[in-house]
Amino acid sequence: MKSVKNIDSFGRAHTYARVSVTAKCNLSCRYCAPCAQPSACAGTKAGFGELALPELLGVIRALAGIGVEKIRFTGGEPLVRPDIERLVAGAKAIPAIKRVCLTTNGVLLESKAAALKEAGLDALNISLDSLDPVRFKKITGSDSLAVVRAGIDRALGLGFKLKINAVALADLSFEEVDGFVEFAAKNQLTVRFIELMPFCEDGFAKTAFAPIRRIENYLARKYAPGNPEADGVARNYKINDGVIGFISALSHPFCGSCGRLRLSSRGVLYRCLFDPAGLDVKTLRDEGAGTLPEQIRTFLAGKKEFHGLSSASPADLKRVKNSMRLIGG
Ligand code: SAM
């Protein structure tokens, strides 16, 4: 395959692709679900048009052809895909792909962790917004906190490198923040607080958004962890035996160093979560994969400098929210 450069017109090298493998999800998180009442979404076409395993691996090969080295499978919920282990193994078998990672809500992790390890998965991010069963249910609509925690224990037991991601909603108490600090130290892992991206056109974000600085200041006062270390898009603080990180797309945009591409579960490539238009790589691949890396390269050259979230119109926000599961968070 002909190698083409992966650098956009602002000098950013793109070596990382987030690949949504399904739009289906087994949770209905309040800030992410396609509508406020999950039951009203039952039977929608969210899962239709998903790329099959050979199509997905074909696109990943084309991405590897422009210099992508790291793949993260996401969704929707990637573990609801019955062939997820084969996808991981297939991506790992592509020589240019150095790391294959996965982001999950952990509901199916206890039963899938061993097979994922066997398939060669390098690392797992697990989304866990609360350690309190009542608040967990309020956010996700599910009683599965204990199941998720069992999945985390199983993954740790198998030697997986884990990061926990928690969306820091306004009702996240400092007491619960302390609980996450203790959880990170006890399990010697990283918990990252993520600022809510406010694309909830139903008004939810108006009361649920809180700047991430609120928690960062609290931790600085209580634990005096010193200066943070940069880790990709996160600012990480070592506290006791754990690491606490902060990610904020709105208050501290990281566009200047963004080297991500995003593939939707329907096979459309985006340069940013907020990209108004994508490249339909599924159709291009079906027409003959030969020129795909060059077409991706041309598309990449048009990537905007900033995501524009703070100036997005209500229509933009609605579009991004509706496509969150397709594009993958
Ligand atoms: N189902 C998987 C999971 O829960 O990790 C993968 C997909 S989920 C869309 C990926 C991440 O996006 C999760 O950590 C979720 O919390 C985050 N996310 C979704 N909507 C968000 C929003 N409005 N603001 C911030 N993070 C969001």
Coordinates of C-alpha atoms and ligand atoms in Angstrom, one line a residue:
M1 CA 0.0 0.0 0.0
K2 CA 1.3 3.4 -0.9
S3 CA 2.2 5.5 2.2
V4 CA 0.9 9.0 2.3
K5 CA 1.5 11.6 5.0
N6 CA -0.9 12.2 7.8
I7 CA -0.2 15.8 8.6
D8 CA -2.9 18.4 8.3
S9 CA -2.6 22.0 7.2
F10 CA -1.9 23.1 10.8
G11 CA 1.0 20.7 11.2
R12 CA -0.8 18.1 13.3
A13 CA 0.2 14.5 12.7
H14 CA -2.7 12.0 12.9
T15 CA -1.5 8.7 14.3
Y16 CA -4.6 7.9 16.4
A17 CA -8.1 6.7 15.2
R18 CA -11.1 6.1 17.3
V19 CA -13.3 3.5 15.7
S20 CA -17.0 3.2 16.6
V21 CA -18.0 -0.4 16.0
T22 CA -21.7 0.0 16.8
A23 CA -24.2 2.6 17.7
K24 CA -26.0 0.3 20.1
C25 CA -25.5 0.7 23.8
N26 CA -26.7 -1.2 26.9
L27 CA -26.8 2.0 29.0
S28 CA -28.7 5.2 28.6
C29 CA -26.5 7.8 30.1
R30 CA -28.4 11.0 30.7
Y31 CA -25.9 13.2 28.7
C32 CA -25.4 10.8 25.8
A33 CA -28.6 8.8 25.1
P34 CA -30.2 9.9 21.9
C35 CA -33.4 11.0 23.7
A36 CA -34.3 11.8 27.2
Q37 CA -36.7 8.9 27.6
P38 CA -34.8 5.7 26.7
S39 CA -37.9 3.6 26.2
A40 CA -39.0 6.0 23.5
C41 CA -35.8 5.0 21.6
A42 CA -36.5 1.3 21.6
G43 CA -36.6 -0.1 18.1
T44 CA -34.9 2.8 16.5
K45 CA -32.5 2.2 13.6
A46 CA -29.4 3.1 15.7
G47 CA -27.6 -0.2 14.9
F48 CA -28.4 -0.3 11.2
G49 CA -25.7 0.1 8.7
E50 CA -22.8 -1.1 10.9
L51 CA -19.7 -2.0 9.1
A52 CA -19.0 -5.8 9.0
L53 CA -15.7 -7.1 10.4
P54 CA -13.8 -7.3 7.0
E55 CA -15.0 -3.8 6.1
L56 CA -13.8 -2.4 9.4
L57 CA -10.4 -4.1 9.1
G58 CA -10.1 -2.8 5.5
V59 CA -10.6 0.8 6.7
I60 CA -8.2 0.3 9.6
R61 CA -5.6 -1.0 7.0
A62 CA -6.2 2.2 4.9
L63 CA -5.7 4.3 8.1
A64 CA -2.5 2.4 8.9
G65 CA -1.5 3.3 5.3
I66 CA -1.5 7.0 6.1
G67 CA 0.4 6.5 9.4
V68 CA -2.2 5.7 12.0
E69 CA -0.5 3.6 14.7
K70 CA -3.1 3.5 17.5
I71 CA -6.7 2.3 17.3
R72 CA -9.3 2.7 20.0
F73 CA -12.6 0.8 19.6
T74 CA -15.6 2.6 21.0
G75 CA -19.3 3.1 20.3
G76 CA -22.1 2.9 21.4
E77 CA -20.9 0.1 23.5
P78 CA -18.2 -1.9 21.7
L79 CA -18.6 -5.0 23.9
V80 CA -22.2 -5.6 22.6
R81 CA -20.6 -6.5 19.2
P82 CA -20.4 -10.3 19.2
D83 CA -17.2 -10.2 17.1
I84 CA -15.3 -7.7 19.2
E85 CA -12.5 -10.1 20.1
R86 CA -12.0 -10.9 16.4
L87 CA -11.9 -7.2 15.6
V88 CA -9.2 -6.7 18.2
A89 CA -7.2 -9.6 17.0
G90 CA -7.6 -8.5 13.3
A91 CA -6.4 -4.9 14.1
K92 CA -3.5 -6.3 16.1
A93 CA -2.4 -8.3 13.1
I94 CA -1.9 -5.2 11.0
P95 CA 1.9 -4.6 11.2
A96 CA 1.7 -0.8 11.3
I97 CA -0.8 -0.8 14.2
K98 CA 1.2 -0.6 17.4
R99 CA -1.6 -0.3 19.9
V100 CA -5.2 -1.5 20.1
C101 CA -7.3 -0.1 22.9
L102 CA -11.0 -0.1 23.8
T103 CA -13.4 2.2 25.7
T104 CA -16.3 0.4 27.5
N105 CA -18.9 1.0 30.1
G106 CA -17.8 -2.2 31.7
V107 CA -21.3 -3.9 31.8
L108 CA -20.1 -6.9 29.8
L109 CA -16.4 -6.8 30.8
E110 CA -16.4 -9.5 33.4
S111 CA -17.3 -12.1 30.8
K112 CA -15.3 -10.6 27.9
A113 CA -12.0 -9.5 29.6
A114 CA -10.2 -12.8 29.2
A115 CA -11.0 -13.1 25.5
L116 CA -10.0 -9.5 24.9
K117 CA -6.7 -10.2 26.7
E118 CA -6.2 -13.3 24.6
A119 CA -6.9 -11.3 21.4
G120 CA -4.1 -8.9 22.3
L121 CA -5.9 -5.8 23.5
D122 CA -3.3 -3.4 24.9
A123 CA -5.4 -1.2 27.2
L124 CA -8.9 -0.5 28.5
N125 CA -10.7 2.8 29.4
I126 CA -13.7 2.2 31.5
S127 CA -16.4 4.8 31.9
L128 CA -17.7 5.0 35.5
D129 CA -19.4 8.2 36.5
S130 CA -20.3 7.3 40.0
L131 CA -19.3 4.8 42.8
D132 CA -22.6 5.3 44.4
P133 CA -25.4 2.9 43.2
V134 CA -28.2 5.5 43.4
R135 CA -26.3 8.2 41.6
F136 CA -25.0 5.6 39.0
K137 CA -28.6 4.7 38.3
K138 CA -29.6 8.3 38.1
I139 CA -27.0 8.9 35.4
T140 CA -27.0 5.7 33.4
G141 CA -30.6 4.4 34.0
S142 CA -29.2 1.1 35.1
D143 CA -28.6 -0.9 38.3
S144 CA -25.4 -2.4 37.0
L145 CA -22.8 -0.7 39.2
A146 CA -21.8 -3.9 40.9
V147 CA -21.5 -5.7 37.6
V148 CA -19.2 -2.9 36.3
R149 CA -17.0 -3.1 39.4
A150 CA -16.7 -6.9 39.0
G151 CA -15.6 -6.3 35.4
I152 CA -13.0 -3.8 36.6
D153 CA -11.7 -6.3 39.2
R154 CA -11.5 -9.0 36.5
A155 CA -9.6 -6.8 34.1
L156 CA -7.2 -5.8 36.9
G157 CA -6.7 -9.4 37.8
L158 CA -5.8 -10.2 34.2
G159 CA -3.1 -7.5 34.3
F160 CA -4.9 -4.9 32.0
K161 CA -3.7 -1.3 32.2
L162 CA -6.8 0.6 33.1
K163 CA -8.0 4.2 33.1
I164 CA -11.4 5.1 34.5
N165 CA -13.3 8.0 33.0
A166 CA -15.9 9.9 35.0
V167 CA -18.0 12.7 33.5
A168 CA -17.9 15.4 36.2
L169 CA -21.5 16.5 36.4
A170 CA -22.4 19.5 38.6
D171 CA -23.9 17.2 41.3
L172 CA -20.6 15.3 41.7
S173 CA -19.8 15.9 45.4
F174 CA -16.4 16.5 46.9
E175 CA -17.1 13.5 49.1
E176 CA -17.5 11.3 45.9
V177 CA -14.3 12.9 44.5
D178 CA -12.5 11.7 47.6
G179 CA -14.0 8.2 47.0
F180 CA -12.5 8.2 43.5
V181 CA -9.1 9.3 44.9
E182 CA -9.2 6.4 47.3
F183 CA -10.4 4.0 44.5
A184 CA -7.5 5.1 42.3
A185 CA -5.0 4.7 45.0
K186 CA -6.3 1.3 46.2
N187 CA -6.3 -0.1 42.6
Q188 CA -3.2 1.8 41.5
L189 CA -4.9 3.2 38.5
T190 CA -5.9 6.5 36.8
V191 CA -9.2 8.1 37.3
R192 CA -9.9 11.0 34.8
F193 CA -12.6 13.6 35.4
I194 CA -14.1 14.7 32.1
E195 CA -15.9 18.0 31.7
L196 CA -19.4 17.6 30.3
M197 CA -19.6 18.5 26.6
P198 CA -22.8 20.5 26.6
F199 CA -24.6 19.2 23.5
C200 CA -27.8 18.4 25.3
E201 CA -30.4 20.4 23.4
D202 CA -33.1 19.5 25.9
G203 CA -31.5 21.9 28.4
F204 CA -29.9 19.2 30.6
A205 CA -26.4 20.7 30.3
K206 CA -27.7 24.1 31.6
T207 CA -27.9 22.6 35.1
A208 CA -25.5 19.6 34.8
F209 CA -22.4 21.4 33.4
A210 CA -19.7 22.5 35.9
P211 CA -16.2 23.7 34.9
I212 CA -13.7 21.0 35.7
R213 CA -11.6 23.6 37.5
R214 CA -14.0 23.2 40.5
I215 CA -12.7 19.7 41.2
E216 CA -9.1 20.5 40.3
N217 CA -9.0 23.4 42.8
Y218 CA -10.6 21.2 45.5
L219 CA -7.9 18.5 45.0
A220 CA -5.1 21.1 45.0
R221 CA -6.4 22.4 48.3
K222 CA -6.9 19.0 50.0
Y223 CA -4.0 16.9 48.6
A224 CA -1.4 19.5 47.4
P225 CA -0.3 17.2 44.5
G226 CA 2.1 19.7 42.9
N227 CA 2.1 20.5 39.2
P228 CA 0.3 18.2 36.7
E229 CA 1.9 16.1 34.1
A230 CA 0.5 16.2 30.5
D231 CA -0.7 12.9 29.3
G232 CA -2.2 13.3 25.8
V233 CA -5.4 15.4 26.3
A234 CA -5.3 15.0 30.1
R235 CA -3.6 16.9 33.0
N236 CA -2.6 14.2 35.5
Y237 CA -1.8 14.6 39.2
K238 CA -0.2 11.8 41.3
I239 CA -2.1 11.5 44.5
N240 CA -1.1 8.8 47.0
D241 CA -0.8 5.5 44.9
G242 CA -3.2 6.6 42.2
V243 CA -3.4 9.2 39.4
I244 CA -6.2 11.7 39.0
G245 CA -6.5 13.4 35.6
F246 CA -8.7 16.1 34.1
I247 CA -9.9 16.4 30.5
S248 CA -11.9 19.5 29.4
A249 CA -12.8 20.0 25.7
L250 CA -14.6 23.3 26.6
S251 CA -12.5 25.1 29.3
H252 CA -9.1 23.9 28.0
P253 CA -9.5 22.9 24.4
F254 CA -6.7 20.6 23.2
C255 CA -7.3 21.2 19.5
G256 CA -3.7 22.4 19.0
S257 CA -2.3 18.9 19.6
C258 CA -5.3 17.0 18.3
G259 CA -4.1 14.1 16.1
R260 CA -7.3 12.1 16.2
L261 CA -9.5 10.7 13.4
R262 CA -12.9 9.2 14.1
L263 CA -14.7 6.5 12.2
S264 CA -18.4 6.2 12.7
S265 CA -20.1 2.8 13.0
R266 CA -21.6 3.4 9.5
G267 CA -18.2 3.9 7.9
V268 CA -17.9 7.7 7.8
L269 CA -14.6 9.3 8.8
Y270 CA -14.6 12.5 10.8
R271 CA -11.7 14.8 11.6
C272 CA -13.3 16.0 14.8
L273 CA -16.3 15.1 17.0
F274 CA -17.8 18.4 15.7
D275 CA -16.9 17.9 12.1
P276 CA -19.9 19.1 10.0
A277 CA -19.2 16.7 7.2
G278 CA -17.4 13.4 7.0
L279 CA -15.8 11.2 4.3
D280 CA -17.8 8.1 3.4
V281 CA -15.0 5.6 3.5
K282 CA -17.3 2.7 3.4
T283 CA -18.6 3.7 -0.1
L284 CA -15.1 4.6 -1.3
R285 CA -13.8 1.2 0.0
D286 CA -16.7 -0.7 -1.8
E287 CA -15.7 1.1 -5.0
G288 CA -12.2 -0.2 -4.7
A289 CA -9.8 0.3 -1.8
G290 CA -6.8 1.4 -3.9
T291 CA -7.0 5.2 -3.6
L292 CA -8.5 5.3 -0.1
P293 CA -5.3 6.4 1.8
E294 CA -4.9 9.3 -0.6
Q295 CA -8.5 10.3 -0.3
I296 CA -8.2 10.3 3.5
R297 CA -5.1 12.4 3.2
T298 CA -6.9 15.0 1.1
F299 CA -9.8 15.0 3.5
L300 CA -7.5 15.4 6.4
A301 CA -5.8 18.5 4.9
G302 CA -9.2 20.3 5.3
K303 CA -9.3 19.8 9.1
K304 CA -10.2 23.0 10.9
E305 CA -7.9 24.5 13.5
F306 CA -10.4 24.5 16.4
H307 CA -13.5 22.4 17.2
G308 CA -15.7 25.5 17.6
L309 CA -17.7 24.0 20.5
S310 CA -18.0 27.2 22.4
S311 CA -19.5 29.0 19.4
A312 CA -21.7 26.1 18.2
S313 CA -25.3 26.8 17.3
P314 CA -28.1 24.8 19.0
A315 CA -28.5 23.0 15.6
D316 CA -24.8 22.0 15.7
L317 CA -25.1 20.8 19.3
K318 CA -28.2 18.7 18.4
R319 CA -26.4 17.2 15.4
V320 CA -23.4 16.2 17.5
K321 CA -25.5 14.7 20.3
N322 CA -27.5 12.7 17.9
S323 CA -24.4 11.3 16.3
M324 CA -22.4 10.7 19.5
R325 CA -23.0 7.0 19.5
L326 CA -22.4 6.7 15.8
I327 CA -19.1 8.6 15.9
G328 CA -18.1 7.4 19.4
G329 CA -17.2 9.5 22.3
Ligands
SAM1 N1 -20.0 2.9 25.7 C1 -18.6 3.2 25.9 C2 -18.4 3.9 27.2 O1 -19.3 4.1 27.9 O2 -17.2 4.1 27.5 C3 -18.0 3.9 24.8 C4 -18.8 5.1 24.2 S1 -19.1 6.5 25.2 C5 -19.9 7.5 24.0 C6 -17.4 7.1 25.3 C7 -17.3 8.2 26.3 O3 -18.0 9.4 25.9 C8 -17.8 7.9 27.7 O4 -16.7 8.0 28.6 C9 -18.8 8.9 28.0 O5 -18.9 9.3 29.3 C10 -18.4 10.0 27.1 N2 -19.4 11.0 26.7 C11 -20.6 10.8 26.1 N3 -21.3 12.0 26.1 C12 -20.5 12.9 26.7 C13 -20.7 14.3 26.9 N4 -21.9 14.9 26.6 N5 -19.7 15.0 27.6 C14 -18.6 14.3 28.0 N6 -18.4 13.0 27.7 C15 -19.3 12.3 27.1

